[in-house]
């Protein structure tokens, strides 16, 4: 595939689509199909405007729309660069680590919490184990391509697994559970959205109030026992869930 060049952009001043949208759509298509790879730098706004015979505000609006979509990033002293496209994750019984690995990415993790602590009412309720006294509490930031993608929180019954921080950095939670002989069978999951808190923003390199996707999942083994409960937040600019629907009527 030949490298992308700004001269490939064709705009129709008389068309119904705004000029900035035509430019953004064509640059976005080049990013999606790989003609503009991750890390590629765009010409500056003045040069792009001159090449395309458009105004600088039009080019600025086109670039900003792609920044808002998570396809471009502006870096001081570097310019405008292509970033990895949004991770589209299927809704299935798999971990984010598994899905990123299948996409060919090398997931990275920062372990913030990995400890055993007394089980409070919330943990007991989520793990559906009334007599539970202690739980393992995990909190990690998952990244890909050097960019933070998600904050991941989990409760597990104490004694199910005893991972070190190195294991949590190098492996996914479901991978560790399977290695311990846990047979994952089913899960209840809820997907939603909220705005980023100050802590979210700092950990995910977002602005406070930015849109985040949320997910809560309770996972069961083949005996019906709860083996983990997770509550996670994802950068909406970099992440989406895919699901398939069938007509059973």
Short mmCIF file of N, CA and C in Angstrom, two decimals, residues 36-201:
data_model
loop_
_atom_site.label_atom_id
_atom_site.label_comp_id
_atom_site.label_asym_id
_atom_site.label_seq_id
_atom_site.Cartn_x
_atom_site.Cartn_y
_atom_site.Cartn_z
N UNK A 36 -2.23 5.95 6.69
CA UNK A 36 -1.61 6.83 7.69
C UNK A 36 -1.40 6.00 8.95
N UNK A 37 -0.20 5.44 9.15
CA UNK A 37 0.02 4.53 10.28
C UNK A 37 0.16 5.28 11.60
N UNK A 38 0.10 4.50 12.67
CA UNK A 38 0.28 5.06 14.00
C UNK A 38 1.62 5.79 14.09
N UNK A 39 1.60 7.02 14.59
CA UNK A 39 2.83 7.81 14.74
C UNK A 39 3.13 8.73 13.59
N UNK A 40 2.40 8.56 12.45
CA UNK A 40 2.65 9.43 11.30
C UNK A 40 2.29 10.87 11.64
N UNK A 41 3.07 11.81 11.10
CA UNK A 41 2.81 13.22 11.36
C UNK A 41 2.14 13.89 10.16
N UNK A 42 1.15 14.70 10.45
CA UNK A 42 0.48 15.46 9.40
C UNK A 42 1.22 16.78 9.15
N UNK A 43 1.08 17.29 7.93
CA UNK A 43 1.60 18.63 7.66
C UNK A 43 0.92 19.63 8.58
N UNK A 44 1.57 20.76 8.81
CA UNK A 44 0.93 21.76 9.65
C UNK A 44 -0.28 22.37 8.95
N UNK A 45 -1.10 23.07 9.73
CA UNK A 45 -2.37 23.60 9.21
C UNK A 45 -2.18 24.52 8.01
N UNK A 46 -1.15 25.36 8.07
CA UNK A 46 -0.91 26.30 6.97
C UNK A 46 -0.57 25.56 5.67
N UNK A 47 0.30 24.56 5.77
CA UNK A 47 0.68 23.80 4.58
C UNK A 47 -0.48 23.02 4.02
N UNK A 48 -1.28 22.38 4.91
CA UNK A 48 -2.44 21.64 4.44
C UNK A 48 -3.45 22.57 3.77
N UNK A 49 -3.66 23.71 4.37
CA UNK A 49 -4.60 24.67 3.79
C UNK A 49 -4.14 25.12 2.41
N UNK A 50 -2.83 25.38 2.26
CA UNK A 50 -2.30 25.82 0.97
C UNK A 50 -2.42 24.70 -0.07
N UNK A 51 -2.11 23.47 0.32
CA UNK A 51 -2.18 22.34 -0.62
C UNK A 51 -3.60 22.10 -1.11
N UNK A 52 -4.57 22.26 -0.21
CA UNK A 52 -5.96 21.94 -0.55
C UNK A 52 -6.76 23.15 -0.98
N UNK A 53 -6.11 24.32 -0.98
CA UNK A 53 -6.78 25.57 -1.36
C UNK A 53 -8.01 25.82 -0.47
N UNK A 54 -7.81 25.61 0.82
CA UNK A 54 -8.86 25.84 1.80
C UNK A 54 -8.35 26.80 2.86
N UNK A 55 -9.26 27.32 3.66
CA UNK A 55 -8.85 28.24 4.71
C UNK A 55 -8.25 27.48 5.89
N UNK A 56 -7.43 28.18 6.63
CA UNK A 56 -6.83 27.55 7.81
C UNK A 56 -7.88 27.15 8.84
N UNK A 57 -8.92 27.98 9.11
CA UNK A 57 -9.95 27.56 10.07
C UNK A 57 -10.66 26.27 9.64
N UNK A 58 -10.83 26.05 8.34
CA UNK A 58 -11.45 24.81 7.86
C UNK A 58 -10.57 23.61 8.21
N UNK A 59 -9.26 23.74 7.97
CA UNK A 59 -8.33 22.66 8.29
C UNK A 59 -8.27 22.43 9.79
N UNK A 60 -8.25 23.52 10.54
CA UNK A 60 -8.19 23.40 12.00
C UNK A 60 -9.42 22.64 12.52
N UNK A 61 -10.60 22.94 11.97
CA UNK A 61 -11.82 22.27 12.40
C UNK A 61 -11.79 20.78 12.04
N UNK A 62 -11.24 20.47 10.86
CA UNK A 62 -11.15 19.07 10.44
C UNK A 62 -10.23 18.29 11.38
N UNK A 63 -9.08 18.88 11.70
CA UNK A 63 -8.13 18.21 12.58
C UNK A 63 -8.71 18.06 13.98
N UNK A 64 -9.39 19.10 14.47
CA UNK A 64 -9.97 19.02 15.81
C UNK A 64 -11.02 17.93 15.90
N UNK A 65 -11.79 17.74 14.83
CA UNK A 65 -12.80 16.68 14.86
C UNK A 65 -12.15 15.31 14.96
N UNK A 66 -10.99 15.13 14.33
CA UNK A 66 -10.27 13.85 14.41
C UNK A 66 -9.57 13.69 15.77
N UNK A 67 -9.13 14.79 16.36
CA UNK A 67 -8.60 14.75 17.72
C UNK A 67 -9.70 14.30 18.68
N UNK A 68 -10.92 14.84 18.50
CA UNK A 68 -12.04 14.48 19.36
C UNK A 68 -12.42 13.01 19.22
N UNK A 69 -12.17 12.44 18.06
CA UNK A 69 -12.47 11.03 17.83
C UNK A 69 -11.36 10.10 18.32
N UNK A 70 -10.25 10.68 18.77
CA UNK A 70 -9.15 9.87 19.26
C UNK A 70 -8.25 9.34 18.16
N UNK A 71 -8.33 9.91 16.95
CA UNK A 71 -7.50 9.44 15.83
C UNK A 71 -6.23 10.26 15.66
N UNK A 72 -6.26 11.49 16.12
CA UNK A 72 -5.08 12.36 16.06
C UNK A 72 -4.81 12.94 17.43
N UNK A 73 -3.56 13.31 17.66
CA UNK A 73 -3.20 13.98 18.90
C UNK A 73 -2.25 15.12 18.56
N UNK A 74 -2.43 16.24 19.24
CA UNK A 74 -1.52 17.38 19.06
C UNK A 74 -0.47 17.33 20.17
N UNK A 75 0.80 17.38 19.79
CA UNK A 75 1.89 17.36 20.75
C UNK A 75 2.77 18.58 20.55
N UNK A 76 2.99 19.29 21.63
CA UNK A 76 3.81 20.51 21.56
C UNK A 76 5.22 20.16 21.12
N UNK A 77 5.72 20.86 20.15
CA UNK A 77 7.06 20.64 19.64
C UNK A 77 7.17 19.52 18.63
N UNK A 78 6.08 18.77 18.44
CA UNK A 78 6.08 17.64 17.50
C UNK A 78 5.10 17.89 16.36
N UNK A 79 3.93 18.40 16.70
CA UNK A 79 2.90 18.63 15.69
C UNK A 79 1.73 17.68 15.90
N UNK A 80 1.02 17.44 14.82
CA UNK A 80 -0.16 16.58 14.87
C UNK A 80 0.21 15.18 14.40
N UNK A 81 -0.05 14.18 15.26
CA UNK A 81 0.32 12.80 14.97
C UNK A 81 -0.89 11.89 14.99
N UNK A 82 -0.77 10.82 14.20
CA UNK A 82 -1.78 9.77 14.21
C UNK A 82 -1.57 8.92 15.46
N UNK A 83 -2.66 8.60 16.15
CA UNK A 83 -2.59 7.67 17.27
C UNK A 83 -3.38 6.42 16.89
N UNK A 84 -3.22 5.40 17.67
CA UNK A 84 -3.90 4.15 17.38
C UNK A 84 -5.40 4.38 17.31
N UNK A 85 -6.05 3.67 16.42
CA UNK A 85 -7.48 3.80 16.31
C UNK A 85 -8.16 3.17 17.52
N UNK A 86 -9.42 3.49 17.68
CA UNK A 86 -10.19 3.02 18.82
C UNK A 86 -10.21 1.49 18.89
N UNK A 87 -10.04 0.98 20.09
CA UNK A 87 -10.14 -0.47 20.30
C UNK A 87 -11.61 -0.85 20.32
N UNK A 88 -12.02 -1.72 19.41
CA UNK A 88 -13.40 -2.20 19.36
C UNK A 88 -13.43 -3.60 19.94
N UNK A 89 -14.03 -3.75 21.10
CA UNK A 89 -13.97 -5.01 21.83
C UNK A 89 -15.30 -5.74 21.75
N UNK A 90 -15.31 -7.01 21.36
CA UNK A 90 -16.56 -7.77 21.34
C UNK A 90 -17.02 -8.07 22.76
N UNK A 91 -18.35 -8.12 22.94
CA UNK A 91 -18.89 -8.50 24.23
C UNK A 91 -18.89 -10.02 24.33
N UNK A 92 -17.93 -10.55 25.07
CA UNK A 92 -17.82 -11.98 25.25
C UNK A 92 -17.09 -12.22 26.56
N UNK A 93 -17.01 -13.48 26.97
CA UNK A 93 -16.36 -13.81 28.23
C UNK A 93 -14.85 -13.88 28.03
N UNK A 94 -14.24 -12.72 27.98
CA UNK A 94 -12.80 -12.61 27.81
C UNK A 94 -12.34 -11.37 28.56
N UNK A 95 -11.04 -11.29 28.82
CA UNK A 95 -10.49 -10.12 29.49
C UNK A 95 -9.99 -9.13 28.46
N UNK A 96 -9.80 -7.88 28.91
CA UNK A 96 -9.24 -6.86 28.02
C UNK A 96 -7.85 -7.27 27.56
N UNK A 97 -7.08 -7.89 28.44
CA UNK A 97 -5.75 -8.37 28.07
C UNK A 97 -5.84 -9.36 26.92
N UNK A 98 -6.78 -10.32 27.01
CA UNK A 98 -6.97 -11.30 25.94
C UNK A 98 -7.30 -10.62 24.62
N UNK A 99 -8.24 -9.68 24.67
CA UNK A 99 -8.71 -9.05 23.44
C UNK A 99 -7.63 -8.19 22.79
N UNK A 100 -6.88 -7.45 23.60
CA UNK A 100 -5.80 -6.64 23.05
C UNK A 100 -4.72 -7.53 22.44
N UNK A 101 -4.42 -8.63 23.09
CA UNK A 101 -3.41 -9.56 22.57
C UNK A 101 -3.85 -10.14 21.23
N UNK A 102 -5.15 -10.47 21.10
CA UNK A 102 -5.65 -11.01 19.84
C UNK A 102 -5.57 -9.98 18.71
N UNK A 103 -5.68 -8.69 19.07
CA UNK A 103 -5.58 -7.63 18.08
C UNK A 103 -4.13 -7.35 17.68
N UNK A 104 -3.19 -8.05 18.30
CA UNK A 104 -1.78 -7.86 17.97
C UNK A 104 -1.10 -6.81 18.80
N UNK A 105 -1.79 -6.26 19.81
CA UNK A 105 -1.19 -5.26 20.68
C UNK A 105 -0.45 -5.94 21.83
N UNK A 106 0.45 -5.19 22.44
CA UNK A 106 1.15 -5.67 23.63
C UNK A 106 0.61 -4.90 24.83
N UNK A 107 -0.36 -5.49 25.55
CA UNK A 107 -0.94 -4.77 26.69
C UNK A 107 0.11 -4.48 27.75
N UNK A 108 -0.04 -3.33 28.39
CA UNK A 108 0.85 -2.94 29.48
C UNK A 108 -0.02 -2.59 30.69
N UNK A 109 0.49 -2.84 31.88
CA UNK A 109 -0.29 -2.59 33.09
C UNK A 109 0.54 -1.91 34.16
N UNK A 110 -0.10 -1.03 34.89
CA UNK A 110 0.46 -0.47 36.12
C UNK A 110 -0.43 -0.97 37.25
N UNK A 111 0.16 -1.65 38.21
CA UNK A 111 -0.59 -2.21 39.33
C UNK A 111 -0.63 -1.16 40.45
N UNK A 112 -1.83 -0.71 40.78
CA UNK A 112 -2.01 0.29 41.83
C UNK A 112 -2.38 -0.35 43.16
N UNK A 113 -3.19 -1.40 43.12
CA UNK A 113 -3.59 -2.11 44.34
C UNK A 113 -3.54 -3.61 44.06
N UNK A 114 -2.94 -4.36 44.95
CA UNK A 114 -2.94 -5.82 44.90
C UNK A 114 -2.75 -6.31 46.33
N UNK A 115 -3.88 -6.51 47.00
CA UNK A 115 -3.80 -6.86 48.42
C UNK A 115 -5.02 -7.68 48.84
N UNK A 116 -4.86 -8.36 49.95
CA UNK A 116 -5.97 -9.05 50.60
C UNK A 116 -6.44 -8.16 51.75
N UNK A 117 -7.76 -7.97 51.85
CA UNK A 117 -8.31 -7.08 52.85
C UNK A 117 -9.62 -7.65 53.41
N UNK A 118 -10.08 -7.16 54.56
CA UNK A 118 -11.36 -7.64 55.10
C UNK A 118 -12.49 -7.39 54.10
N UNK A 119 -13.40 -8.33 54.01
CA UNK A 119 -14.52 -8.21 53.09
C UNK A 119 -15.60 -7.30 53.68
N UNK A 120 -15.89 -6.19 53.02
CA UNK A 120 -16.97 -5.34 53.48
C UNK A 120 -18.29 -5.82 52.86
N UNK A 121 -19.38 -5.15 53.22
CA UNK A 121 -20.69 -5.58 52.75
C UNK A 121 -20.79 -5.53 51.22
N UNK A 122 -20.15 -4.52 50.61
CA UNK A 122 -20.21 -4.39 49.16
C UNK A 122 -19.52 -5.57 48.48
N UNK A 123 -18.34 -5.94 48.96
CA UNK A 123 -17.62 -7.06 48.36
C UNK A 123 -18.38 -8.36 48.55
N UNK A 124 -18.93 -8.57 49.73
CA UNK A 124 -19.69 -9.79 50.01
C UNK A 124 -20.90 -9.87 49.09
N UNK A 125 -21.56 -8.75 48.89
CA UNK A 125 -22.74 -8.72 48.03
C UNK A 125 -22.37 -9.04 46.59
N UNK A 126 -21.29 -8.41 46.07
CA UNK A 126 -20.90 -8.62 44.68
C UNK A 126 -20.40 -10.04 44.44
N UNK A 127 -19.71 -10.61 45.43
CA UNK A 127 -19.17 -11.96 45.26
C UNK A 127 -20.18 -13.04 45.68
N UNK A 128 -21.35 -12.60 46.17
CA UNK A 128 -22.47 -13.50 46.47
C UNK A 128 -22.05 -14.63 47.42
N UNK A 129 -21.25 -14.24 48.44
CA UNK A 129 -20.75 -15.23 49.40
C UNK A 129 -20.94 -14.67 50.82
N UNK A 130 -22.09 -14.94 51.45
CA UNK A 130 -22.40 -14.33 52.75
C UNK A 130 -21.36 -14.56 53.83
N UNK A 131 -20.70 -15.73 53.86
CA UNK A 131 -19.75 -16.01 54.92
C UNK A 131 -18.33 -15.54 54.63
N UNK A 132 -18.14 -14.83 53.54
CA UNK A 132 -16.80 -14.40 53.14
C UNK A 132 -16.23 -13.39 54.13
N UNK A 133 -14.98 -13.58 54.53
CA UNK A 133 -14.36 -12.67 55.49
C UNK A 133 -13.23 -11.84 54.88
N UNK A 134 -12.57 -12.38 53.82
CA UNK A 134 -11.45 -11.65 53.22
C UNK A 134 -11.55 -11.74 51.70
N UNK A 135 -11.12 -10.67 51.03
CA UNK A 135 -11.15 -10.63 49.57
C UNK A 135 -9.82 -10.11 49.05
N UNK A 136 -9.51 -10.50 47.82
CA UNK A 136 -8.37 -9.89 47.13
C UNK A 136 -8.89 -8.70 46.34
N UNK A 137 -8.25 -7.56 46.51
CA UNK A 137 -8.65 -6.32 45.84
C UNK A 137 -7.56 -5.95 44.85
N UNK A 138 -7.95 -5.74 43.59
CA UNK A 138 -7.02 -5.36 42.53
C UNK A 138 -7.45 -4.03 41.91
N UNK A 139 -6.48 -3.22 41.56
CA UNK A 139 -6.73 -2.01 40.77
C UNK A 139 -5.53 -1.81 39.86
N UNK A 140 -5.81 -1.73 38.56
CA UNK A 140 -4.73 -1.60 37.58
C UNK A 140 -5.12 -0.58 36.51
N UNK A 141 -4.12 0.01 35.88
CA UNK A 141 -4.34 0.82 34.68
C UNK A 141 -3.79 0.04 33.50
N UNK A 142 -4.66 -0.27 32.55
CA UNK A 142 -4.25 -1.02 31.36
C UNK A 142 -3.97 -0.03 30.23
N UNK A 143 -2.83 -0.21 29.56
CA UNK A 143 -2.42 0.66 28.46
C UNK A 143 -2.12 -0.16 27.22
N UNK A 144 -2.15 0.49 26.08
CA UNK A 144 -1.73 -0.12 24.83
C UNK A 144 -1.11 0.95 23.96
N UNK A 145 -0.01 0.60 23.30
CA UNK A 145 0.68 1.58 22.47
C UNK A 145 1.21 2.76 23.25
N UNK A 146 1.49 2.54 24.54
CA UNK A 146 2.01 3.61 25.37
C UNK A 146 0.97 4.58 25.88
N UNK A 147 -0.32 4.32 25.61
CA UNK A 147 -1.39 5.21 26.05
C UNK A 147 -2.33 4.48 27.00
N UNK A 148 -2.71 5.10 28.12
CA UNK A 148 -3.66 4.46 29.03
C UNK A 148 -5.02 4.28 28.37
N UNK A 149 -5.65 3.14 28.63
CA UNK A 149 -6.92 2.80 28.00
C UNK A 149 -8.03 2.59 29.01
N UNK A 150 -7.71 1.98 30.15
CA UNK A 150 -8.76 1.62 31.11
C UNK A 150 -8.21 1.56 32.52
N UNK A 151 -9.10 1.85 33.49
CA UNK A 151 -8.84 1.62 34.90
C UNK A 151 -9.66 0.40 35.29
N UNK A 152 -9.01 -0.61 35.86
CA UNK A 152 -9.67 -1.88 36.12
C UNK A 152 -9.63 -2.20 37.61
N UNK A 153 -10.81 -2.40 38.19
CA UNK A 153 -10.95 -2.75 39.60
C UNK A 153 -11.58 -4.13 39.71
N UNK A 154 -11.11 -4.94 40.66
CA UNK A 154 -11.67 -6.28 40.83
C UNK A 154 -11.68 -6.71 42.28
N UNK A 155 -12.72 -7.47 42.64
CA UNK A 155 -12.76 -8.25 43.87
C UNK A 155 -12.68 -9.72 43.48
N UNK A 156 -11.90 -10.50 44.24
CA UNK A 156 -11.87 -11.95 44.09
C UNK A 156 -11.93 -12.58 45.48
N UNK A 157 -12.55 -13.75 45.60
CA UNK A 157 -12.49 -14.44 46.90
C UNK A 157 -11.04 -14.72 47.28
N UNK A 158 -10.69 -14.48 48.53
CA UNK A 158 -9.32 -14.73 48.98
C UNK A 158 -8.98 -16.20 48.82
N UNK A 159 -7.78 -16.48 48.34
CA UNK A 159 -7.30 -17.84 48.19
C UNK A 159 -7.52 -18.44 46.82
N UNK A 160 -8.29 -17.76 45.99
CA UNK A 160 -8.54 -18.30 44.65
C UNK A 160 -7.26 -18.26 43.82
N UNK A 161 -6.60 -17.12 43.80
CA UNK A 161 -5.28 -16.97 43.21
C UNK A 161 -4.48 -16.03 44.10
N UNK A 162 -3.16 -16.08 43.98
CA UNK A 162 -2.29 -15.22 44.78
C UNK A 162 -1.22 -14.62 43.87
N UNK A 163 -1.62 -13.72 42.97
CA UNK A 163 -0.67 -13.20 41.98
C UNK A 163 0.24 -12.12 42.55
N UNK A 164 1.48 -12.11 42.09
CA UNK A 164 2.38 -11.01 42.39
C UNK A 164 2.16 -9.88 41.39
N UNK A 165 2.71 -8.72 41.69
CA UNK A 165 2.55 -7.58 40.78
C UNK A 165 3.11 -7.87 39.39
N UNK A 166 4.23 -8.61 39.35
CA UNK A 166 4.82 -8.93 38.05
C UNK A 166 3.87 -9.76 37.20
N UNK A 167 3.18 -10.71 37.81
CA UNK A 167 2.21 -11.52 37.07
C UNK A 167 1.06 -10.67 36.55
N UNK A 168 0.59 -9.74 37.38
CA UNK A 168 -0.52 -8.88 36.97
C UNK A 168 -0.11 -7.92 35.86
N UNK A 169 1.17 -7.59 35.81
CA UNK A 169 1.65 -6.73 34.73
C UNK A 169 1.77 -7.51 33.42
N UNK A 170 2.13 -8.78 33.51
CA UNK A 170 2.45 -9.56 32.31
C UNK A 170 1.31 -10.42 31.80
N UNK A 171 0.28 -10.64 32.62
CA UNK A 171 -0.80 -11.55 32.23
C UNK A 171 -2.15 -10.94 32.56
N UNK A 172 -3.18 -11.42 31.85
CA UNK A 172 -4.54 -11.00 32.13
C UNK A 172 -5.11 -11.77 33.31
N UNK A 173 -6.13 -11.19 33.96
CA UNK A 173 -6.74 -11.83 35.12
C UNK A 173 -7.35 -13.17 34.76
N UNK A 174 -8.06 -13.24 33.64
CA UNK A 174 -8.67 -14.52 33.26
C UNK A 174 -7.61 -15.56 32.95
N UNK A 175 -6.49 -15.13 32.39
CA UNK A 175 -5.38 -16.06 32.13
C UNK A 175 -4.86 -16.65 33.43
N UNK A 176 -4.74 -15.81 34.47
CA UNK A 176 -4.28 -16.29 35.76
C UNK A 176 -5.29 -17.23 36.41
N UNK A 177 -6.57 -16.91 36.25
CA UNK A 177 -7.60 -17.78 36.81
C UNK A 177 -7.60 -19.15 36.12
N UNK A 178 -7.50 -19.14 34.80
CA UNK A 178 -7.48 -20.41 34.07
C UNK A 178 -6.25 -21.24 34.45
N UNK A 179 -5.11 -20.58 34.62
CA UNK A 179 -3.89 -21.29 35.00
C UNK A 179 -4.02 -21.92 36.38
N UNK A 180 -4.89 -21.34 37.23
CA UNK A 180 -5.11 -21.89 38.57
C UNK A 180 -6.19 -22.97 38.56
N UNK A 181 -6.67 -23.33 37.38
CA UNK A 181 -7.67 -24.39 37.27
C UNK A 181 -9.10 -23.94 37.36
N UNK A 182 -9.34 -22.62 37.37
CA UNK A 182 -10.70 -22.09 37.42
C UNK A 182 -11.33 -22.21 36.03
N UNK A 183 -12.51 -22.80 35.96
CA UNK A 183 -13.21 -22.98 34.68
C UNK A 183 -14.28 -21.89 34.55
N UNK A 184 -13.95 -20.84 33.81
CA UNK A 184 -14.88 -19.73 33.62
C UNK A 184 -16.05 -20.20 32.75
N UNK A 185 -17.26 -19.89 33.20
CA UNK A 185 -18.43 -20.42 32.51
C UNK A 185 -19.37 -19.35 31.99
N UNK A 186 -19.70 -18.34 32.81
CA UNK A 186 -20.69 -17.34 32.42
C UNK A 186 -20.44 -16.06 33.19
N UNK A 187 -21.11 -14.98 32.74
CA UNK A 187 -20.96 -13.70 33.42
C UNK A 187 -22.22 -12.86 33.24
N UNK A 188 -22.48 -12.01 34.20
CA UNK A 188 -23.50 -10.97 34.09
C UNK A 188 -22.76 -9.65 33.92
N UNK A 189 -23.15 -8.87 32.91
CA UNK A 189 -22.40 -7.66 32.58
C UNK A 189 -23.33 -6.50 32.32
N UNK A 190 -22.90 -5.32 32.77
CA UNK A 190 -23.65 -4.09 32.54
C UNK A 190 -22.70 -3.04 31.99
N UNK A 191 -23.09 -2.41 30.88
CA UNK A 191 -22.26 -1.38 30.24
C UNK A 191 -22.98 -0.04 30.35
N UNK A 192 -22.25 0.99 30.72
CA UNK A 192 -22.83 2.32 30.85
C UNK A 192 -21.83 3.41 30.50
N UNK A 193 -22.06 4.59 31.04
CA UNK A 193 -21.18 5.72 30.75
C UNK A 193 -21.24 6.72 31.90
N UNK A 194 -20.18 7.48 32.06
CA UNK A 194 -20.14 8.58 33.02
C UNK A 194 -19.02 9.52 32.65
N UNK A 195 -18.91 10.61 33.39
CA UNK A 195 -17.84 11.57 33.15
C UNK A 195 -16.64 11.28 34.04
N UNK A 196 -15.47 11.64 33.55
CA UNK A 196 -14.23 11.37 34.28
C UNK A 196 -14.12 12.25 35.52
N UNK A 197 -13.75 11.62 36.63
CA UNK A 197 -13.43 12.37 37.84
C UNK A 197 -11.99 12.90 37.72
N UNK A 198 -11.56 13.66 38.72
CA UNK A 198 -10.19 14.16 38.73
C UNK A 198 -9.20 12.99 38.72
N UNK A 199 -9.48 11.95 39.53
CA UNK A 199 -8.58 10.79 39.58
C UNK A 199 -8.57 10.05 38.24
N UNK A 200 -9.77 9.83 37.66
CA UNK A 200 -9.84 9.19 36.35
C UNK A 200 -9.00 9.94 35.33
N UNK A 201 -9.19 11.25 35.31
CA UNK A 201 -8.50 12.08 34.32
C UNK A 201 -6.99 11.97 34.44
#
